[in-house]
Coordinates of C-alpha atoms in Angstrom, one line a residue:
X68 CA 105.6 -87.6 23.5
X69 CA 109.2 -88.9 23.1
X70 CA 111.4 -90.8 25.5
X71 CA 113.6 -86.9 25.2
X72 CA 110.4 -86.3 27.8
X73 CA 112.6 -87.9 30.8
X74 CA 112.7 -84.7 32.7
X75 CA 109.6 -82.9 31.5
X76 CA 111.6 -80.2 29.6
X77 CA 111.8 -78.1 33.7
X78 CA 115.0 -79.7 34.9
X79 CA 116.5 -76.2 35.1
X80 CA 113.3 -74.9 36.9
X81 CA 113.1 -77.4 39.7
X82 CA 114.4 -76.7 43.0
X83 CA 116.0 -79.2 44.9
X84 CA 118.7 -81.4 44.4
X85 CA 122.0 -79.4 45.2
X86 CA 119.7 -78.0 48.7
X87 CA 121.9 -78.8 51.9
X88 CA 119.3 -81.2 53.8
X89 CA 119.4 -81.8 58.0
X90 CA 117.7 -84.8 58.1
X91 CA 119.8 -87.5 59.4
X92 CA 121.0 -90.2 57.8
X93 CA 119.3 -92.5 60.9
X94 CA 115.8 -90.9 59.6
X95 CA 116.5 -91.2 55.8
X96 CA 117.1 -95.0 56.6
X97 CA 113.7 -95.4 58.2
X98 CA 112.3 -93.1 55.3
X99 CA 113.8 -95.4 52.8
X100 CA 111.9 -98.2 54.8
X101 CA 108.4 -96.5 54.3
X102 CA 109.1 -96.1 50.8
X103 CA 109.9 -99.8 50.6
X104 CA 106.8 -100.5 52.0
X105 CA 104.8 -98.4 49.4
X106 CA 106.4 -100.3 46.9
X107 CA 106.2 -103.6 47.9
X108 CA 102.6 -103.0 49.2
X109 CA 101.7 -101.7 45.3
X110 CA 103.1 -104.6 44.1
X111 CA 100.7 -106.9 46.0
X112 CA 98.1 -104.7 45.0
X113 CA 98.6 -105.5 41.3
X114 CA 99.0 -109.4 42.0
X115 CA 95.2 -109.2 44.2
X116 CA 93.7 -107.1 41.5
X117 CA 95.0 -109.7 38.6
X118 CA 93.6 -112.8 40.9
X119 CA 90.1 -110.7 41.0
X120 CA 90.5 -110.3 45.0
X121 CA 90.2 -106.2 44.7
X122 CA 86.8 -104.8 42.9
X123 CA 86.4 -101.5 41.2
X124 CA 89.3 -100.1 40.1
X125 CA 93.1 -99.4 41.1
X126 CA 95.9 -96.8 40.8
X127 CA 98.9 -97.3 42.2
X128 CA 101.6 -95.0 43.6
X129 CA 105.3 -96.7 41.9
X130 CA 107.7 -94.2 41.3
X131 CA 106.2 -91.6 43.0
X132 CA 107.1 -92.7 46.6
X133 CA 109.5 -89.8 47.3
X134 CA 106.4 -87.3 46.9
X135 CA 104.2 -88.4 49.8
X136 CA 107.2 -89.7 52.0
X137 CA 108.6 -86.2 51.7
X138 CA 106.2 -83.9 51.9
X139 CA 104.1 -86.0 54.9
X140 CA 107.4 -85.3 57.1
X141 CA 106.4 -82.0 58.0
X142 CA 103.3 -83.6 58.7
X143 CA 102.0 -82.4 62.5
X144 CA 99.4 -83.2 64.7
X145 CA 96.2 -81.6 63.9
X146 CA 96.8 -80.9 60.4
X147 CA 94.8 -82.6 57.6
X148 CA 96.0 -84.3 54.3
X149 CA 93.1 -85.1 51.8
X150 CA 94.1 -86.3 48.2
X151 CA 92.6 -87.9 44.7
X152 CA 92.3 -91.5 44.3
X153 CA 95.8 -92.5 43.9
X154 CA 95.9 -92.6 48.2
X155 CA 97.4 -95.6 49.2
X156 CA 100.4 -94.4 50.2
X157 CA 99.2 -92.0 51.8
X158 CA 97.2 -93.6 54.0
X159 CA 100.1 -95.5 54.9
X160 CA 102.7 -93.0 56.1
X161 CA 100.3 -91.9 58.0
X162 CA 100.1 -94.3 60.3
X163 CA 97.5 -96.6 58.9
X164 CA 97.9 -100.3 59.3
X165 CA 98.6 -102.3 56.5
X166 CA 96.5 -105.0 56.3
X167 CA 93.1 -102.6 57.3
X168 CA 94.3 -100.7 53.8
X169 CA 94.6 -103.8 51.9
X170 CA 90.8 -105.3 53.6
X171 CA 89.4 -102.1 52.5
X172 CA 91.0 -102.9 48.9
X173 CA 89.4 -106.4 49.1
X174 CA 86.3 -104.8 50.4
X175 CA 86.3 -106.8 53.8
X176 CA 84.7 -105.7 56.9
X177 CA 87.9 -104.9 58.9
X178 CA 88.8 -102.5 56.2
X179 CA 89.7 -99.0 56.6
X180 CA 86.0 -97.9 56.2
X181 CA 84.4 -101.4 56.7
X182 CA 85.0 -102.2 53.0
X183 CA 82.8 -99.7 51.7
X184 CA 85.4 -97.3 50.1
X185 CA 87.7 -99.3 48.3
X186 CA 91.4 -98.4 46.9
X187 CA 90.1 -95.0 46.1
X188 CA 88.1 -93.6 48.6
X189 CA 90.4 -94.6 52.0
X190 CA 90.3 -92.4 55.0
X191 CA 91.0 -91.6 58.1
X192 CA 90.1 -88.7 60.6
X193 CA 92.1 -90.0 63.8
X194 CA 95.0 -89.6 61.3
X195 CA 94.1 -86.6 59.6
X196 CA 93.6 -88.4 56.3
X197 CA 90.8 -86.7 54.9
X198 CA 90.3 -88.8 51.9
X199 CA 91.5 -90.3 48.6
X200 CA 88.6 -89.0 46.2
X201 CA 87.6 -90.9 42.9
X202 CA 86.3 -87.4 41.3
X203 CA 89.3 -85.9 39.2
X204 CA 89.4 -82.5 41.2
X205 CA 86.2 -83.0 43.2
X206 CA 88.4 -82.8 46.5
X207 CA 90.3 -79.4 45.7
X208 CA 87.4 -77.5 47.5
X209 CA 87.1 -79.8 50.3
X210 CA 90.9 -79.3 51.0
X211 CA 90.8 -75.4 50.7
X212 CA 87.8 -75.6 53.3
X213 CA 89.5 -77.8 55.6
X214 CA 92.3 -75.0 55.8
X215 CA 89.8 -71.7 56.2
X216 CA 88.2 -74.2 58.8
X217 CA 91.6 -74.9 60.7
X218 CA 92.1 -71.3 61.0
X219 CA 88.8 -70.5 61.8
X220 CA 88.7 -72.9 64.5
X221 CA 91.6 -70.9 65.9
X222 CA 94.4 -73.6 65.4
X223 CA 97.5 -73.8 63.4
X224 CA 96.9 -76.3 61.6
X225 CA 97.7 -76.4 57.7
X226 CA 95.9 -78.8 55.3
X227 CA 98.1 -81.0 52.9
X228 CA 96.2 -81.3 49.2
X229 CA 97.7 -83.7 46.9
X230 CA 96.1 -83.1 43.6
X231 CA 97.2 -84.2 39.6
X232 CA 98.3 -82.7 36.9
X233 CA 95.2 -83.8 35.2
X234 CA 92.9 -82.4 37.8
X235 CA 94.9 -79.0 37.5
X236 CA 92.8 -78.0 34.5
X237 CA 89.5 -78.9 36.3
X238 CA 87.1 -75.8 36.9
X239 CA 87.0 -77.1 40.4
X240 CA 90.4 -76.4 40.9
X241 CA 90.6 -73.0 39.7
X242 CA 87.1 -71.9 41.5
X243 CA 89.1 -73.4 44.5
X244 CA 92.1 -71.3 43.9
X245 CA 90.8 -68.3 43.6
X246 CA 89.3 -68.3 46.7
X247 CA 92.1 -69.4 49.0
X248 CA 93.9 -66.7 47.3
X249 CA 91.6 -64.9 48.5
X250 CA 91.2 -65.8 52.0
X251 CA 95.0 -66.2 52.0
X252 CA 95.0 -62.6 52.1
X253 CA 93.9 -62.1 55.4
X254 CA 95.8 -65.6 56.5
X255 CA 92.8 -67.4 56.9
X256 CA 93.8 -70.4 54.0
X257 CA 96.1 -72.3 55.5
X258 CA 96.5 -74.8 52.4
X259 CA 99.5 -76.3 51.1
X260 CA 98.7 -77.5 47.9
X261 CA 100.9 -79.9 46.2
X262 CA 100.6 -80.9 42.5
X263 CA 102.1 -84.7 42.1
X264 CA 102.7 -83.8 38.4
X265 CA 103.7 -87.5 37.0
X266 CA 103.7 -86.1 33.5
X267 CA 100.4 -88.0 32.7
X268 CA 96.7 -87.4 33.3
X269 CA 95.8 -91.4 32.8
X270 CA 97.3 -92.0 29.1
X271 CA 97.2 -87.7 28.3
X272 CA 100.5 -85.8 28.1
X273 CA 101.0 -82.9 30.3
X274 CA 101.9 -81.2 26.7
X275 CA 98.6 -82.7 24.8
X276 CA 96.5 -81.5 28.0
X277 CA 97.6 -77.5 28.8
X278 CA 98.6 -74.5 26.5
X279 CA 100.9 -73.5 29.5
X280 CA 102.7 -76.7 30.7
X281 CA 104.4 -74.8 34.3
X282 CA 102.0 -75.7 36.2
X283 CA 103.3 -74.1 38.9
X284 CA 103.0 -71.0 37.7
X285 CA 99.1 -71.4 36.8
X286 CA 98.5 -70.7 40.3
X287 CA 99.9 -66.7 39.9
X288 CA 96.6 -66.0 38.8
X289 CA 95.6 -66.5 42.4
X290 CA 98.5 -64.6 43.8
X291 CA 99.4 -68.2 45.2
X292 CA 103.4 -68.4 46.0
X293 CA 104.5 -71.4 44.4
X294 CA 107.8 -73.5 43.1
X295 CA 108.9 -77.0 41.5
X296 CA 111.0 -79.6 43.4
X297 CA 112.3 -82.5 42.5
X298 CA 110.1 -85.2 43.1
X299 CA 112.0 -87.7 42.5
X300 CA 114.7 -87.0 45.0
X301 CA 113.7 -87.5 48.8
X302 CA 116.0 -84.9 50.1
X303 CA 115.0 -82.3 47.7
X304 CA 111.3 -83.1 48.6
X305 CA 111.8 -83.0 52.2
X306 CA 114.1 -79.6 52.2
X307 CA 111.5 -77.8 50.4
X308 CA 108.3 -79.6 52.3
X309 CA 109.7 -78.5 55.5
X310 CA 109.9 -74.9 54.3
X311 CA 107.3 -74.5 53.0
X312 CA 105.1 -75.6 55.7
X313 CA 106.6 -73.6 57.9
X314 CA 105.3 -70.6 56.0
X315 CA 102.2 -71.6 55.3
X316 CA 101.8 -72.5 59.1
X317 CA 103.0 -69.1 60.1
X318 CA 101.5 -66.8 57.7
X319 CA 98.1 -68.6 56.8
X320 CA 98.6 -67.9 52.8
X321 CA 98.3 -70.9 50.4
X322 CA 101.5 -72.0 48.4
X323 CA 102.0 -74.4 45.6
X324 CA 104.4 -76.7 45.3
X325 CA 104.8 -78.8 41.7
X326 CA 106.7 -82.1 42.2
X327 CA 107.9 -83.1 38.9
X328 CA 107.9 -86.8 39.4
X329 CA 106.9 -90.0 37.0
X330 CA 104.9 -93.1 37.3
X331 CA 106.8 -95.6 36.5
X332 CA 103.6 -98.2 37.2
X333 CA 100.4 -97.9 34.4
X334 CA 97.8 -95.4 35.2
X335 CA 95.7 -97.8 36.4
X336 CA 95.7 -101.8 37.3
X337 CA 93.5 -102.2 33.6
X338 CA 95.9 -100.2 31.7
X339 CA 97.7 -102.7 30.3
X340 CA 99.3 -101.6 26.5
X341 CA 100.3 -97.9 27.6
X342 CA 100.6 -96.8 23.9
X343 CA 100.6 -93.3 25.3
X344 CA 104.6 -93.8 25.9
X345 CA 107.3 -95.4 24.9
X346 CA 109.3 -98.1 26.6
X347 CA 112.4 -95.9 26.2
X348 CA 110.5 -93.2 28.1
X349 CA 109.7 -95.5 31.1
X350 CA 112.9 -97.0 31.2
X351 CA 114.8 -93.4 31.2
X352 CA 112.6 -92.5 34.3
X353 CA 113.6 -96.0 35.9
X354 CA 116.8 -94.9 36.1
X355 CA 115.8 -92.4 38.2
X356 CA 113.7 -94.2 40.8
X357 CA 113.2 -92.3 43.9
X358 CA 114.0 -95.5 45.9
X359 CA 117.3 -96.3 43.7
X360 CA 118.1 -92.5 44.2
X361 CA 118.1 -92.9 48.3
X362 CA 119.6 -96.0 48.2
X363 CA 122.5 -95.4 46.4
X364 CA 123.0 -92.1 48.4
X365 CA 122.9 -94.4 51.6
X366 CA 125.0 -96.8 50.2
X367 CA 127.6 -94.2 49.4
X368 CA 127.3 -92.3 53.3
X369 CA 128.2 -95.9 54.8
X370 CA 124.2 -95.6 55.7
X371 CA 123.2 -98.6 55.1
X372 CA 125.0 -101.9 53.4
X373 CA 123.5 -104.6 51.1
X374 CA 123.0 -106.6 53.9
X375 CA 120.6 -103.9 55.2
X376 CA 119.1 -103.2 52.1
X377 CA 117.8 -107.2 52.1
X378 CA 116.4 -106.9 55.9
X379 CA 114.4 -103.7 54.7
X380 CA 113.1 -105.4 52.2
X381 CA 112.2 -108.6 53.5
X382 CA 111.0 -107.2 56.1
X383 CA 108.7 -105.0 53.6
X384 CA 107.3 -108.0 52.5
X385 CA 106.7 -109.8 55.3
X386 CA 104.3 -107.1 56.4
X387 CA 102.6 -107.0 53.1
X388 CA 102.1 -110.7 53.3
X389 CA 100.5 -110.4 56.4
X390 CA 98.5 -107.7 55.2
X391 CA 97.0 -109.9 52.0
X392 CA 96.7 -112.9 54.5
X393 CA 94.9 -110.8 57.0
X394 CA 92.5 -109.2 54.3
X395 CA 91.8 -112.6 52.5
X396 CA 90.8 -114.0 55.9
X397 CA 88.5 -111.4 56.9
X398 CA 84.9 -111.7 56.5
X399 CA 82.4 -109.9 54.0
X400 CA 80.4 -107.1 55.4
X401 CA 77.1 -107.6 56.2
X402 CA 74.4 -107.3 54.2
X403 CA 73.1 -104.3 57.0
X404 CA 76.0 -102.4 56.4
X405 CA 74.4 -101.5 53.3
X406 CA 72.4 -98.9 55.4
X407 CA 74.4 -97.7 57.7
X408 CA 76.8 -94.3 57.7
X409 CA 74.2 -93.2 55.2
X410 CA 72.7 -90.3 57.1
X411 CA 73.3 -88.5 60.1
X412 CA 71.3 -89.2 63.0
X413 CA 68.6 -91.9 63.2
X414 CA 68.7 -94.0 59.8
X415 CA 65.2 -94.2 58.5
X416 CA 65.6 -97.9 57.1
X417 CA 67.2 -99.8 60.3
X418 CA 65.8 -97.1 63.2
X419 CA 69.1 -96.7 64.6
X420 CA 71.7 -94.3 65.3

């Protein structure tokens, strides 16, 4: 598709933008921290997976930092967040420490999950982070579960599920659907599913993919409420995250938001030529970076100064150094860990629990 793609063809359908948003300009400020963090955290990524420190594969989240940051602030306790494998921001607003993220990446014993999962598969039950997945759509069931189970456990928790736009025309995801539709019914589903649509499913345009490109709409055939917000815009995001979970917390019913956002980074670390898109099309999108968007609001609200801006981001990558030092210094696993959080119970190869 053409660079004329810069805003996906929805800009009049996406909500957001003009909403009046309560969050302070104290909390954006901190907000625009995390999202530096992302960044500059990605960025190192790249560098480690170039210098052949990170195995497998890698997909990181630049450009599409105001999705996450957003909708994770109406993040509570006792909720649950489970998304594909583009998770490492995720995992990181959250709560979890950087440089057990980046062992994991490096497949170090002190990662995340003792360096067995990699930059796709992270997680974290303490924080509610059910998982990055490395199956296009495989996860999409696991999320709608984790809601029925929250309300069948009596709770009110809601489950966050981050899923594609190229996982949106997965059978899973429509067999998935369906039924929190109808469990939704009777408020037993609550699942807030959000679709990070970043106009490409890896070098496939949303256009070249789907018959019927409002993806938020697909999900009427489930009788699943749904919208498009900005994704781009932190403010927007947050307005419309906070609302909606709200209602899904109350009610128990799904709902669907579709965050039209863009990855400004390749689909993957290996995706080097991107002759799927223009340079005029990535270059119209880098205009609107969610982290240029904040900034230059805070600049303009006396918020922050340039002075600031520097401190955030040294600070940023400070951290992220530590992180890479910290993971480069860590040891291999063990050749036992091979064995271990296998099966449930006694292991039948080591005898132990």
């Amino acid at each position: 598709m053409s660079a004329d793609r810069e805003n996906s063809g929805n800009e009049a359908e996406v909500r957001g933008g003009k909403s009046a948003v309560a969050t302070s300009p104290g909390r954006l400020v901190e907000l625009y921290g995390k999202m530096v963090l992302v960044r500059a955290f990605e960025d190192a990524c790249q560098r480690a997976f170039r210098q052949g420190k990170i195995g497998g594969y890698l997909h990181v989240y630049t450009g599409q930092e105001a999705v996450a940051t957003g909708f994770l602030e109406a993040f509570r306790k006792g909720d649950r967040v489970i998304t594909g494998y583009r998770d490492h921001a995720h995992a990181l607003l959250l709560g979890c420490d950087p440089g057990e993220v980046m062992a994991e990446l490096f497949g170090k014993r002190t990662g995340l999950v003792k360096g067995k999962g990699g930059s796709m598969h992270l997680f974290d039950v303490e924080r509610g982070f059910m998982g990055g997945y490395g199956i296009v759509g495989g996860h999409i069931p696991l999320g709608v579960g984790i809601a029925y189970a929250l309300r069948y456990e009596g709770t009110d928790g809601i489950c966050q599920l981050y899923l594609g736009d190229g996982a949106i025309n997965n059978g899973a995801f429509h067999e998935a659907a369906n039924l929190a539709g109808l469990w939704g019914r009777d408020g037993m589903c609550p699942c807030f599913f959000i679709v990070e649509n970043n106009q490409y499913g890896m070098g496939t345009s949303v256009e070249r993919a789907t018959a019927m490109t409002d993806l938020a709409a697909k999900f009427n055939s489930y009788a699943i409420g749904n919208e498009k917000v900005d994704g781009m815009d932190l403010e927007a995001v947050i307005e419309c995250a906070e609302r909606v979970a709200e209602q899904v917390r109350e009610t128990g019913r799904p709902y669907a938001v579709e965050a039209v956002t863009y990855r400004i980074a390749p689909h993957g670390a290996a995706d080097f030529f991107e002759k799927y898109r223009t340079k005029e099309e990535v270059e119209k999108w880098r205009a609107r970076d969610p982290i240029g968007i904040l900034e230059k609001k805070l600049l303009e609200r006396d918020a922050l100064d340039e002075e600031k801006i520097e401190e955030i981001k040294d600070e940023a990558r400070q951290r992220v150094s530590e992180a890479v030092k910290y993971a480069d210094e860590s040891e291999e696993p063990p050749m036992e860990e091979l064995y271990t959080d296998v099966y449930a119970g006694e292991d039948e190869y080591m005898g132990t629990r």
